[in-house]
Structures are given as structure tokens and as C-alpha cells.
mmCIF file of N, CA and C in Angstrom:
data_model
loop_
_atom_site.group_PDB
_atom_site.id
_atom_site.type_symbol
_atom_site.label_atom_id
_atom_site.label_comp_id
_atom_site.label_asym_id
_atom_site.label_seq_id
_atom_site.Cartn_x
_atom_site.Cartn_y
_atom_site.Cartn_z
ATOM 1 N N ILE A 207 -66.897 -163.389 23.440
ATOM 2 C CA ILE A 207 -67.776 -162.428 22.795
ATOM 3 C C ILE A 207 -66.929 -161.218 22.414
ATOM 4 N N LEU A 208 -66.948 -160.859 21.149
ATOM 5 C CA LEU A 208 -66.251 -159.665 20.663
ATOM 6 C C LEU A 208 -67.293 -158.595 20.376
ATOM 7 N N ILE A 209 -67.095 -157.414 20.943
ATOM 8 C CA ILE A 209 -68.032 -156.304 20.767
ATOM 9 C C ILE A 209 -67.327 -155.211 19.971
ATOM 10 N N ALA A 210 -67.819 -154.944 18.767
ATOM 11 C CA ALA A 210 -67.271 -153.871 17.935
ATOM 12 C C ALA A 210 -67.876 -152.557 18.408
ATOM 13 N N VAL A 211 -67.008 -151.570 18.731
ATOM 14 C CA VAL A 211 -67.500 -150.304 19.279
ATOM 15 C C VAL A 211 -66.983 -149.124 18.473
ATOM 16 N N ASP A 212 -67.767 -148.054 18.500
ATOM 17 C CA ASP A 212 -67.372 -146.809 17.855
ATOM 18 C C ASP A 212 -68.099 -145.675 18.552
ATOM 19 N N GLN A 213 -67.746 -144.419 18.179
ATOM 20 C CA GLN A 213 -68.425 -143.244 18.714
ATOM 21 C C GLN A 213 -69.888 -143.217 18.272
ATOM 22 N N ARG A 214 -70.080 -143.586 17.006
ATOM 23 C CA ARG A 214 -71.416 -143.552 16.429
ATOM 24 C C ARG A 214 -71.600 -144.791 15.582
ATOM 25 N N PRO A 215 -72.621 -145.575 15.789
ATOM 26 C CA PRO A 215 -73.612 -145.404 16.851
ATOM 27 C C PRO A 215 -73.000 -145.701 18.217
ATOM 28 N N HIS A 216 -73.608 -145.116 19.226
ATOM 29 C CA HIS A 216 -73.117 -145.300 20.585
ATOM 30 C C HIS A 216 -73.151 -146.795 20.920
ATOM 31 N N PRO A 217 -72.105 -147.321 21.578
ATOM 32 C CA PRO A 217 -72.031 -148.755 21.820
ATOM 33 C C PRO A 217 -72.875 -149.283 22.976
ATOM 34 N N ALA A 218 -73.566 -148.424 23.710
ATOM 35 C CA ALA A 218 -74.335 -148.869 24.879
ATOM 36 C C ALA A 218 -75.285 -150.026 24.571
ATOM 37 N N PRO A 219 -76.051 -150.013 23.471
ATOM 38 C CA PRO A 219 -76.927 -151.157 23.204
ATOM 39 C C PRO A 219 -76.165 -152.471 23.028
ATOM 40 N N ALA A 220 -74.979 -152.419 22.448
ATOM 41 C CA ALA A 220 -74.174 -153.642 22.294
ATOM 42 C C ALA A 220 -73.718 -154.143 23.662
ATOM 43 N N PHE A 221 -73.287 -153.228 24.534
ATOM 44 C CA PHE A 221 -72.865 -153.627 25.871
ATOM 45 C C PHE A 221 -74.037 -154.217 26.650
ATOM 46 N N ASP A 222 -75.206 -153.588 26.544
ATOM 47 C CA ASP A 222 -76.393 -154.107 27.229
ATOM 48 C C ASP A 222 -76.729 -155.515 26.748
ATOM 49 N N ALA A 223 -76.741 -155.703 25.434
ATOM 50 C CA ALA A 223 -77.074 -157.013 24.868
ATOM 51 C C ALA A 223 -76.040 -158.058 25.269
ATOM 52 N N ALA A 224 -74.763 -157.706 25.216
ATOM 53 C CA ALA A 224 -73.702 -158.647 25.588
ATOM 54 C C ALA A 224 -73.780 -159.001 27.070
ATOM 55 N N ASN A 225 -74.044 -158.011 27.927
ATOM 56 C CA ASN A 225 -74.193 -158.281 29.360
ATOM 57 C C ASN A 225 -75.346 -159.236 29.634
ATOM 58 N N ILE A 226 -76.479 -158.982 29.000
ATOM 59 C CA ILE A 226 -77.657 -159.831 29.202
ATOM 60 C C ILE A 226 -77.368 -161.249 28.718
ATOM 61 N N LEU A 227 -76.801 -161.363 27.536
ATOM 62 C CA LEU A 227 -76.498 -162.681 26.977
ATOM 63 C C LEU A 227 -75.443 -163.408 27.816
ATOM 64 N N ALA A 228 -74.371 -162.728 28.156
ATOM 65 C CA ALA A 228 -73.293 -163.355 28.922
ATOM 66 C C ALA A 228 -73.778 -163.817 30.297
ATOM 67 N N THR A 229 -74.644 -163.039 30.906
ATOM 68 C CA THR A 229 -75.195 -163.402 32.211
ATOM 69 C C THR A 229 -76.060 -164.653 32.110
ATOM 70 N N ALA A 230 -76.724 -164.838 30.978
ATOM 71 C CA ALA A 230 -77.609 -165.986 30.786
ATOM 72 C C ALA A 230 -76.864 -167.264 30.399
ATOM 73 N N LEU A 231 -75.611 -167.144 29.975
ATOM 74 C CA LEU A 231 -74.854 -168.316 29.551
ATOM 75 C C LEU A 231 -74.484 -169.175 30.756
ATOM 76 N N PRO A 232 -74.460 -170.508 30.568
ATOM 77 C CA PRO A 232 -74.203 -171.395 31.705
ATOM 78 C C PRO A 232 -72.747 -171.469 32.158
ATOM 79 N N GLN A 233 -71.788 -171.146 31.290
ATOM 80 C CA GLN A 233 -70.392 -171.314 31.702
ATOM 81 C C GLN A 233 -69.950 -170.207 32.652
ATOM 82 N N GLU A 234 -69.065 -170.623 33.539
ATOM 83 C CA GLU A 234 -68.526 -169.696 34.521
ATOM 84 C C GLU A 234 -67.506 -168.754 33.895
ATOM 85 N N LYS A 235 -66.519 -169.310 33.166
ATOM 86 C CA LYS A 235 -65.470 -168.489 32.560
ATOM 87 C C LYS A 235 -65.977 -167.926 31.242
ATOM 88 N N LEU A 236 -65.752 -166.650 31.066
ATOM 89 C CA LEU A 236 -66.211 -166.001 29.850
ATOM 90 C C LEU A 236 -65.219 -164.912 29.474
ATOM 91 N N PHE A 237 -64.936 -164.796 28.195
ATOM 92 C CA PHE A 237 -64.047 -163.759 27.694
ATOM 93 C C PHE A 237 -64.859 -162.796 26.846
ATOM 94 N N LEU A 238 -64.805 -161.523 27.183
ATOM 95 C CA LEU A 238 -65.431 -160.467 26.408
ATOM 96 C C LEU A 238 -64.335 -159.498 25.996
ATOM 97 N N ALA A 239 -64.396 -159.046 24.755
ATOM 98 C CA ALA A 239 -63.422 -158.058 24.286
ATOM 99 C C ALA A 239 -64.142 -156.984 23.495
ATOM 100 N N THR A 240 -63.708 -155.755 23.674
ATOM 101 C CA THR A 240 -64.189 -154.667 22.833
ATOM 102 C C THR A 240 -63.113 -154.370 21.803
ATOM 103 N N LEU A 241 -63.547 -154.002 20.612
ATOM 104 C CA LEU A 241 -62.617 -153.599 19.561
ATOM 105 C C LEU A 241 -63.091 -152.290 18.967
ATOM 106 N N HIS A 242 -62.209 -151.298 19.016
ATOM 107 C CA HIS A 242 -62.489 -150.008 18.373
ATOM 108 C C HIS A 242 -61.433 -149.779 17.308
ATOM 109 N N VAL A 243 -61.894 -149.529 16.089
ATOM 110 C CA VAL A 243 -60.988 -149.229 14.989
ATOM 111 C C VAL A 243 -61.061 -147.731 14.751
ATOM 112 N N GLY A 244 -59.970 -147.040 15.027
ATOM 113 C CA GLY A 244 -59.932 -145.598 14.851
ATOM 114 C C GLY A 244 -59.084 -144.935 15.913
ATOM 115 N N SER A 245 -58.910 -143.628 15.772
ATOM 116 C CA SER A 245 -58.035 -142.901 16.686
ATOM 117 C C SER A 245 -58.785 -142.202 17.814
ATOM 118 N N GLU A 246 -60.072 -141.969 17.642
ATOM 119 C CA GLU A 246 -60.855 -141.306 18.686
ATOM 120 C C GLU A 246 -61.141 -142.280 19.822
ATOM 121 N N PRO A 247 -60.931 -141.877 21.073
ATOM 122 C CA PRO A 247 -61.215 -142.791 22.185
ATOM 123 C C PRO A 247 -62.717 -143.060 22.316
ATOM 124 N N VAL A 248 -63.031 -144.264 22.722
ATOM 125 C CA VAL A 248 -64.418 -144.666 22.916
ATOM 126 C C VAL A 248 -64.562 -145.201 24.333
ATOM 127 N N GLU A 249 -65.623 -144.792 24.998
ATOM 128 C CA GLU A 249 -65.880 -145.260 26.353
ATOM 129 C C GLU A 249 -66.249 -146.741 26.301
ATOM 130 N N THR A 250 -65.500 -147.566 27.042
ATOM 131 C CA THR A 250 -65.735 -149.012 27.002
ATOM 132 C C THR A 250 -66.015 -149.598 28.375
ATOM 133 N N ASP A 251 -66.302 -148.765 29.361
ATOM 134 C CA ASP A 251 -66.532 -149.297 30.702
ATOM 135 C C ASP A 251 -68.012 -149.575 30.974
ATOM 136 N N TRP A 252 -68.764 -149.851 29.940
ATOM 137 C CA TRP A 252 -70.177 -150.153 30.078
ATOM 138 C C TRP A 252 -70.423 -151.615 30.423
ATOM 139 N N ILE A 253 -69.390 -152.448 30.317
ATOM 140 C CA ILE A 253 -69.548 -153.857 30.642
ATOM 141 C C ILE A 253 -69.491 -154.014 32.151
ATOM 142 N N GLU A 254 -70.441 -154.756 32.689
ATOM 143 C CA GLU A 254 -70.487 -155.018 34.118
ATOM 144 C C GLU A 254 -69.983 -156.441 34.337
ATOM 145 N N PRO A 255 -68.650 -156.616 34.441
ATOM 146 C CA PRO A 255 -68.108 -157.974 34.491
ATOM 147 C C PRO A 255 -68.390 -158.693 35.805
ATOM 148 N N ARG A 256 -68.570 -159.990 35.669
ATOM 149 C CA ARG A 256 -68.666 -160.865 36.832
ATOM 150 C C ARG A 256 -67.232 -161.267 37.224
ATOM 151 N N PRO A 257 -67.048 -161.766 38.419
ATOM 152 C CA PRO A 257 -65.691 -162.132 38.849
ATOM 153 C C PRO A 257 -64.999 -163.163 37.951
ATOM 154 N N THR A 258 -65.761 -164.027 37.285
ATOM 155 C CA THR A 258 -65.158 -165.076 36.447
ATOM 156 C C THR A 258 -65.021 -164.661 34.982
ATOM 157 N N TRP A 259 -65.349 -163.407 34.675
ATOM 158 C CA TRP A 259 -65.230 -162.928 33.299
ATOM 159 C C TRP A 259 -63.883 -162.242 33.130
ATOM 160 N N THR A 260 -63.308 -162.387 31.946
ATOM 161 C CA THR A 260 -62.122 -161.633 31.568
ATOM 162 C C THR A 260 -62.564 -160.624 30.520
ATOM 163 N N VAL A 261 -62.309 -159.360 30.761
ATOM 164 C CA VAL A 261 -62.706 -158.300 29.834
ATOM 165 C C VAL A 261 -61.446 -157.643 29.274
ATOM 166 N N LEU A 262 -61.364 -157.579 27.956
ATOM 167 C CA LEU A 262 -60.233 -156.978 27.264
ATOM 168 C C LEU A 262 -60.728 -155.815 26.414
ATOM 169 N N HIS A 263 -59.878 -154.813 26.206
ATOM 170 C CA HIS A 263 -60.224 -153.679 25.357
ATOM 171 C C HIS A 263 -59.112 -153.495 24.334
ATOM 172 N N TRP A 264 -59.462 -153.601 23.057
ATOM 173 C CA TRP A 264 -58.488 -153.493 21.985
ATOM 174 C C TRP A 264 -58.800 -152.313 21.079
ATOM 175 N N THR A 265 -57.757 -151.743 20.491
ATOM 176 C CA THR A 265 -57.914 -150.721 19.465
ATOM 177 C C THR A 265 -57.076 -151.131 18.259
ATOM 178 N N ALA A 266 -57.464 -150.617 17.111
ATOM 179 C CA ALA A 266 -56.740 -150.917 15.873
ATOM 180 C C ALA A 266 -56.860 -149.719 14.949
ATOM 181 N N ALA A 267 -55.995 -149.683 13.955
ATOM 182 C CA ALA A 267 -56.040 -148.638 12.922
ATOM 183 C C ALA A 267 -56.186 -149.318 11.575
ATOM 184 N N GLY A 268 -56.849 -148.628 10.660
ATOM 185 C CA GLY A 268 -57.005 -149.181 9.315
ATOM 186 C C GLY A 268 -58.461 -149.407 8.980
ATOM 187 N N GLY A 269 -58.689 -150.362 8.091
ATOM 188 C CA GLY A 269 -60.047 -150.658 7.634
ATOM 189 C C GLY A 269 -60.884 -151.290 8.736
ATOM 190 N N VAL A 270 -62.082 -150.757 8.929
ATOM 191 C CA VAL A 270 -62.952 -151.209 10.009
ATOM 192 C C VAL A 270 -63.374 -152.657 9.808
ATOM 193 N N VAL A 271 -63.966 -152.957 8.664
ATOM 194 C CA VAL A 271 -64.463 -154.309 8.407
ATOM 195 C C VAL A 271 -63.319 -155.320 8.456
ATOM 196 N N GLU A 272 -62.201 -154.992 7.850
ATOM 197 C CA GLU A 272 -61.058 -155.903 7.830
ATOM 198 C C GLU A 272 -60.530 -156.168 9.237
ATOM 199 N N ASN A 273 -60.422 -155.131 10.063
ATOM 200 C CA ASN A 273 -59.923 -155.299 11.431
ATOM 201 C C ASN A 273 -60.886 -156.107 12.289
ATOM 202 N N ILE A 274 -62.169 -155.848 12.158
ATOM 203 C CA ILE A 274 -63.154 -156.625 12.926
ATOM 204 C C ILE A 274 -63.094 -158.087 12.508
ATOM 205 N N THR A 275 -63.091 -158.338 11.210
ATOM 206 C CA THR A 275 -63.046 -159.708 10.692
ATOM 207 C C THR A 275 -61.771 -160.411 11.134
ATOM 208 N N ASP A 276 -60.625 -159.763 10.957
ATOM 209 C CA ASP A 276 -59.344 -160.373 11.339
ATOM 210 C C ASP A 276 -59.289 -160.664 12.838
ATOM 211 N N THR A 277 -59.728 -159.718 13.644
ATOM 212 C CA THR A 277 -59.694 -159.910 15.097
ATOM 213 C C THR A 277 -60.621 -161.042 15.515
ATOM 214 N N ALA A 278 -61.826 -161.075 14.994
ATOM 215 C CA ALA A 278 -62.775 -162.135 15.351
ATOM 216 C C ALA A 278 -62.232 -163.507 14.972
ATOM 217 N N ARG A 279 -61.627 -163.599 13.801
ATOM 218 C CA ARG A 279 -61.089 -164.893 13.358
ATOM 219 C C ARG A 279 -59.829 -165.272 14.130
ATOM 220 N N THR A 280 -58.932 -164.320 14.348
ATOM 221 C CA THR A 280 -57.699 -164.603 15.084
ATOM 222 C C THR A 280 -58.007 -165.016 16.516
ATOM 223 N N TRP A 281 -58.955 -164.347 17.124
ATOM 224 C CA TRP A 281 -59.329 -164.599 18.506
ATOM 225 C C TRP A 281 -60.269 -165.799 18.633
ATOM 226 N N SER A 282 -60.759 -166.318 17.490
ATOM 227 C CA SER A 282 -61.748 -167.409 17.465
ATOM 228 C C SER A 282 -62.988 -167.039 18.263
ATOM 229 N N ALA A 283 -63.500 -165.839 17.997
ATOM 230 C CA ALA A 283 -64.692 -165.366 18.699
ATOM 231 C C ALA A 283 -65.881 -166.269 18.376
ATOM 232 N N ASP A 284 -66.663 -166.569 19.386
ATOM 233 C CA ASP A 284 -67.891 -167.341 19.181
ATOM 234 C C ASP A 284 -69.043 -166.445 18.773
ATOM 235 N N LEU A 285 -68.953 -165.162 19.134
ATOM 236 C CA LEU A 285 -70.024 -164.222 18.841
ATOM 237 C C LEU A 285 -69.438 -162.841 18.617
ATOM 238 N N LEU A 286 -69.945 -162.161 17.625
ATOM 239 C CA LEU A 286 -69.594 -160.773 17.336
ATOM 240 C C LEU A 286 -70.849 -159.934 17.546
ATOM 241 N N VAL A 287 -70.751 -158.937 18.423
ATOM 242 C CA VAL A 287 -71.885 -158.058 18.716
ATOM 243 C C VAL A 287 -71.612 -156.697 18.097
ATOM 244 N N CYS A 288 -72.573 -156.202 17.315
ATOM 245 C CA CYS A 288 -72.445 -154.900 16.641
ATOM 246 C C CYS A 288 -73.725 -154.104 16.801
ATOM 247 N N VAL A 289 -73.578 -152.802 16.911
ATOM 248 C CA VAL A 289 -74.723 -151.885 16.887
ATOM 249 C C VAL A 289 -74.805 -151.308 15.484
ATOM 250 N N THR A 290 -76.028 -151.157 14.986
ATOM 251 C CA THR A 290 -76.199 -150.555 13.669
ATOM 252 C C THR A 290 -77.271 -149.475 13.711
ATOM 253 N N GLU A 291 -77.053 -148.467 12.918
ATOM 254 C CA GLU A 291 -78.096 -147.451 12.713
ATOM 255 C C GLU A 291 -78.384 -147.308 11.225
ATOM 256 N N GLY A 292 -77.942 -148.278 10.444
ATOM 257 C CA GLY A 292 -78.233 -148.282 9.019
ATOM 258 C C GLY A 292 -77.210 -147.504 8.214
ATOM 259 N N ARG A 293 -77.595 -147.194 7.011
ATOM 260 C CA ARG A 293 -76.698 -146.501 6.083
ATOM 261 C C ARG A 293 -76.689 -145.001 6.333
ATOM 262 N N HIS A 294 -75.492 -144.413 6.108
ATOM 263 C CA HIS A 294 -75.340 -142.963 6.214
ATOM 264 C C HIS A 294 -74.522 -142.476 5.039
ATOM 265 N N GLY A 295 -75.102 -141.623 4.254
ATOM 266 C CA GLY A 295 -74.364 -140.977 3.178
ATOM 267 C C GLY A 295 -74.204 -141.822 1.931
ATOM 268 N N LEU A 296 -73.576 -141.228 0.948
ATOM 269 C CA LEU A 296 -73.399 -141.825 -0.361
ATOM 270 C C LEU A 296 -72.528 -143.073 -0.317
ATOM 271 N N LEU A 297 -71.442 -143.026 0.455
ATOM 272 C CA LEU A 297 -70.536 -144.173 0.515
ATOM 273 C C LEU A 297 -71.239 -145.418 1.043
ATOM 274 N N ASP A 298 -72.015 -145.274 2.107
ATOM 275 C CA ASP A 298 -72.776 -146.410 2.623
ATOM 276 C C ASP A 298 -73.834 -146.869 1.631
ATOM 277 N N ALA A 299 -74.432 -145.933 0.911
ATOM 278 C CA ALA A 299 -75.431 -146.308 -0.094
ATOM 279 C C ALA A 299 -74.803 -147.153 -1.196
ATOM 280 N N LEU A 300 -73.562 -146.857 -1.537
ATOM 281 C CA LEU A 300 -72.887 -147.599 -2.605
ATOM 282 C C LEU A 300 -72.329 -148.942 -2.137
ATOM 283 N N ARG A 301 -71.693 -148.965 -0.975
ATOM 284 C CA ARG A 301 -71.028 -150.197 -0.555
ATOM 285 C C ARG A 301 -71.724 -150.918 0.584
ATOM 286 N N GLY A 302 -72.673 -150.280 1.257
ATOM 287 C CA GLY A 302 -73.355 -150.864 2.402
ATOM 288 C C GLY A 302 -72.745 -150.373 3.705
ATOM 289 N N SER A 303 -73.500 -150.472 4.765
ATOM 290 C CA SER A 303 -73.016 -150.067 6.086
ATOM 291 C C SER A 303 -71.954 -151.065 6.555
ATOM 292 N N THR A 304 -71.305 -150.745 7.631
ATOM 293 C CA THR A 304 -70.296 -151.651 8.184
ATOM 294 C C THR A 304 -70.896 -153.017 8.485
ATOM 295 N N VAL A 305 -72.042 -153.042 9.122
ATOM 296 C CA VAL A 305 -72.685 -154.322 9.459
ATOM 297 C C VAL A 305 -73.083 -155.070 8.187
ATOM 298 N N GLU A 306 -73.590 -154.370 7.201
ATOM 299 C CA GLU A 306 -73.946 -155.037 5.940
ATOM 300 C C GLU A 306 -72.727 -155.687 5.293
ATOM 301 N N ARG A 307 -71.597 -155.023 5.371
ATOM 302 C CA ARG A 307 -70.375 -155.598 4.798
ATOM 303 C C ARG A 307 -69.874 -156.773 5.629
ATOM 304 N N LEU A 308 -70.063 -156.730 6.938
ATOM 305 C CA LEU A 308 -69.645 -157.834 7.798
ATOM 306 C C LEU A 308 -70.478 -159.093 7.566
ATOM 307 N N ILE A 309 -71.762 -158.939 7.322
ATOM 308 C CA ILE A 309 -72.616 -160.133 7.193
ATOM 309 C C ILE A 309 -72.432 -160.862 5.866
ATOM 310 N N HIS A 310 -71.741 -160.253 4.914
ATOM 311 C CA HIS A 310 -71.479 -160.960 3.653
ATOM 312 C C HIS A 310 -70.516 -162.118 3.849
ATOM 313 N N ASP A 311 -69.593 -161.997 4.797
ATOM 314 C CA ASP A 311 -68.645 -163.058 5.122
ATOM 315 C C ASP A 311 -68.391 -162.986 6.625
ATOM 316 N N PRO A 312 -69.392 -163.377 7.429
ATOM 317 C CA PRO A 312 -69.280 -163.172 8.870
ATOM 318 C C PRO A 312 -68.135 -163.972 9.481
ATOM 319 N N PRO A 313 -67.347 -163.320 10.331
ATOM 320 C CA PRO A 313 -66.222 -164.004 10.964
ATOM 321 C C PRO A 313 -66.639 -164.875 12.156
ATOM 322 N N ALA A 314 -67.874 -164.720 12.595
ATOM 323 C CA ALA A 314 -68.418 -165.468 13.734
ATOM 324 C C ALA A 314 -69.933 -165.293 13.695
ATOM 325 N N ALA A 315 -70.628 -165.998 14.564
ATOM 326 C CA ALA A 315 -72.057 -165.739 14.712
ATOM 327 C C ALA A 315 -72.200 -164.270 15.090
ATOM 328 N N MET A 316 -73.255 -163.629 14.615
ATOM 329 C CA MET A 316 -73.400 -162.190 14.854
ATOM 330 C C MET A 316 -74.701 -161.874 15.577
ATOM 331 N N LEU A 317 -74.600 -160.965 16.525
ATOM 332 C CA LEU A 317 -75.759 -160.373 17.176
ATOM 333 C C LEU A 317 -75.746 -158.909 16.777
ATOM 334 N N ILE A 318 -76.707 -158.517 15.972
ATOM 335 C CA ILE A 318 -76.787 -157.144 15.470
ATOM 336 C C ILE A 318 -77.892 -156.433 16.243
ATOM 337 N N VAL A 319 -77.512 -155.351 16.916
ATOM 338 C CA VAL A 319 -78.412 -154.639 17.801
ATOM 339 C C VAL A 319 -78.755 -153.282 17.194
ATOM 340 N N PRO A 320 -80.054 -152.971 17.033
ATOM 341 C CA PRO A 320 -80.419 -151.637 16.542
ATOM 342 C C PRO A 320 -79.990 -150.562 17.537
ATOM 343 N N HIS A 321 -79.548 -149.423 17.028
ATOM 344 C CA HIS A 321 -79.041 -148.367 17.909
ATOM 345 C C HIS A 321 -80.088 -147.838 18.865
ATOM 346 N N GLU A 322 -81.370 -148.006 18.562
ATOM 347 C CA GLU A 322 -82.424 -147.515 19.457
ATOM 348 C C GLU A 322 -82.617 -148.414 20.661
ATOM 349 N N TRP A 323 -82.081 -149.630 20.595
ATOM 350 C CA TRP A 323 -82.285 -150.612 21.661
ATOM 351 C C TRP A 323 -81.362 -150.275 22.809
ATOM 352 N N GLY A 324 -81.923 -149.913 23.953
ATOM 353 C CA GLY A 324 -81.078 -149.492 25.060
ATOM 354 C C GLY A 324 -81.615 -149.933 26.384
ATOM 355 N N THR A 325 -80.939 -149.524 27.440
ATOM 356 C CA THR A 325 -81.306 -149.955 28.781
ATOM 357 C C THR A 325 -82.707 -149.517 29.178
ATOM 358 N N ASP A 326 -83.159 -148.385 28.661
ATOM 359 C CA ASP A 326 -84.494 -147.933 29.032
ATOM 360 C C ASP A 326 -85.556 -148.836 28.439
ATOM 361 N N GLN A 327 -85.209 -149.624 27.408
ATOM 362 C CA GLN A 327 -86.175 -150.516 26.784
ATOM 363 C C GLN A 327 -86.035 -151.956 27.257
ATOM 364 N N VAL A 328 -84.876 -152.347 27.762
ATOM 365 C CA VAL A 328 -84.688 -153.745 28.143
ATOM 366 C C VAL A 328 -84.539 -153.940 29.642
ATOM 367 N N GLY A 329 -84.558 -152.900 30.410
ATOM 368 C CA GLY A 329 -84.370 -153.031 31.844
ATOM 369 C C GLY A 329 -82.908 -153.076 32.191
ATOM 370 N N THR A 330 -82.622 -153.425 33.406
ATOM 371 C CA THR A 330 -81.224 -153.499 33.823
ATOM 372 C C THR A 330 -80.662 -154.856 33.476
ATOM 373 N N SER A 331 -79.358 -154.881 33.245
ATOM 374 C CA SER A 331 -78.724 -156.141 32.869
ATOM 375 C C SER A 331 -78.129 -156.842 34.061
#
């Protein structure tokens, strides 16, 4: 499971969704990775790993959509988890939000989580 993270929208809903999904999966071994494209640090310790899970944290520089797509394909991710809050500003209105651009040629199955979806609405993971 690859989780795309950024400062905004806050990645907590993606971590919650990934934790819930990963916990429900039947396999013992599981690989989860976070990917942040940018220079600002992002808190990534929201994942509550089980002993048989491997959790990785990656950062990259450059184009967001390109880095997410390349990483998901290179890593052969089975699932890409993203948080969305929709379009912001003129640039997003013209080209689409990051998630909208990702779904045109998805690098893996995608779980898109609305930014309002959080632990207070889904319970504990």
C-alpha cells in the first residue's frame, strides 16, 4: 500500500483508511509506504504497524503526479491511498487537482479519501 502524503490536505484520513484496510487483509506480511513530494517535512507516524508489517517513508522532489505515478509503478504498489479536498485555485481549475490527474492514468488501484473523513467519524483503527 502506497500512501501519498502532504501538509494539505492533512494525511490523517489516508492513514486511518490504510490502517483499517490493512488490518482487515488476510495476509500476515504487508508493506506500507508513505511518499511525500516536496521539501516541507510531513508527519508520517500516524500508521500503527503490526509486527509483521514493514513501513517505509519516502520523499521526492519534482512533479507530484509524476513522482507518485513513478513510485507506485516502480514499487508495484497494489493500492495507492490519497486524501483529496478538491480543487484549489485557478491552476487546479484548469488542470484538475492532484487526485484528478492521477485517476486519468492510475498507477495502481486507488482509494481516494475525502479530507473530512477522520478518526472521529470512523472510530479507532
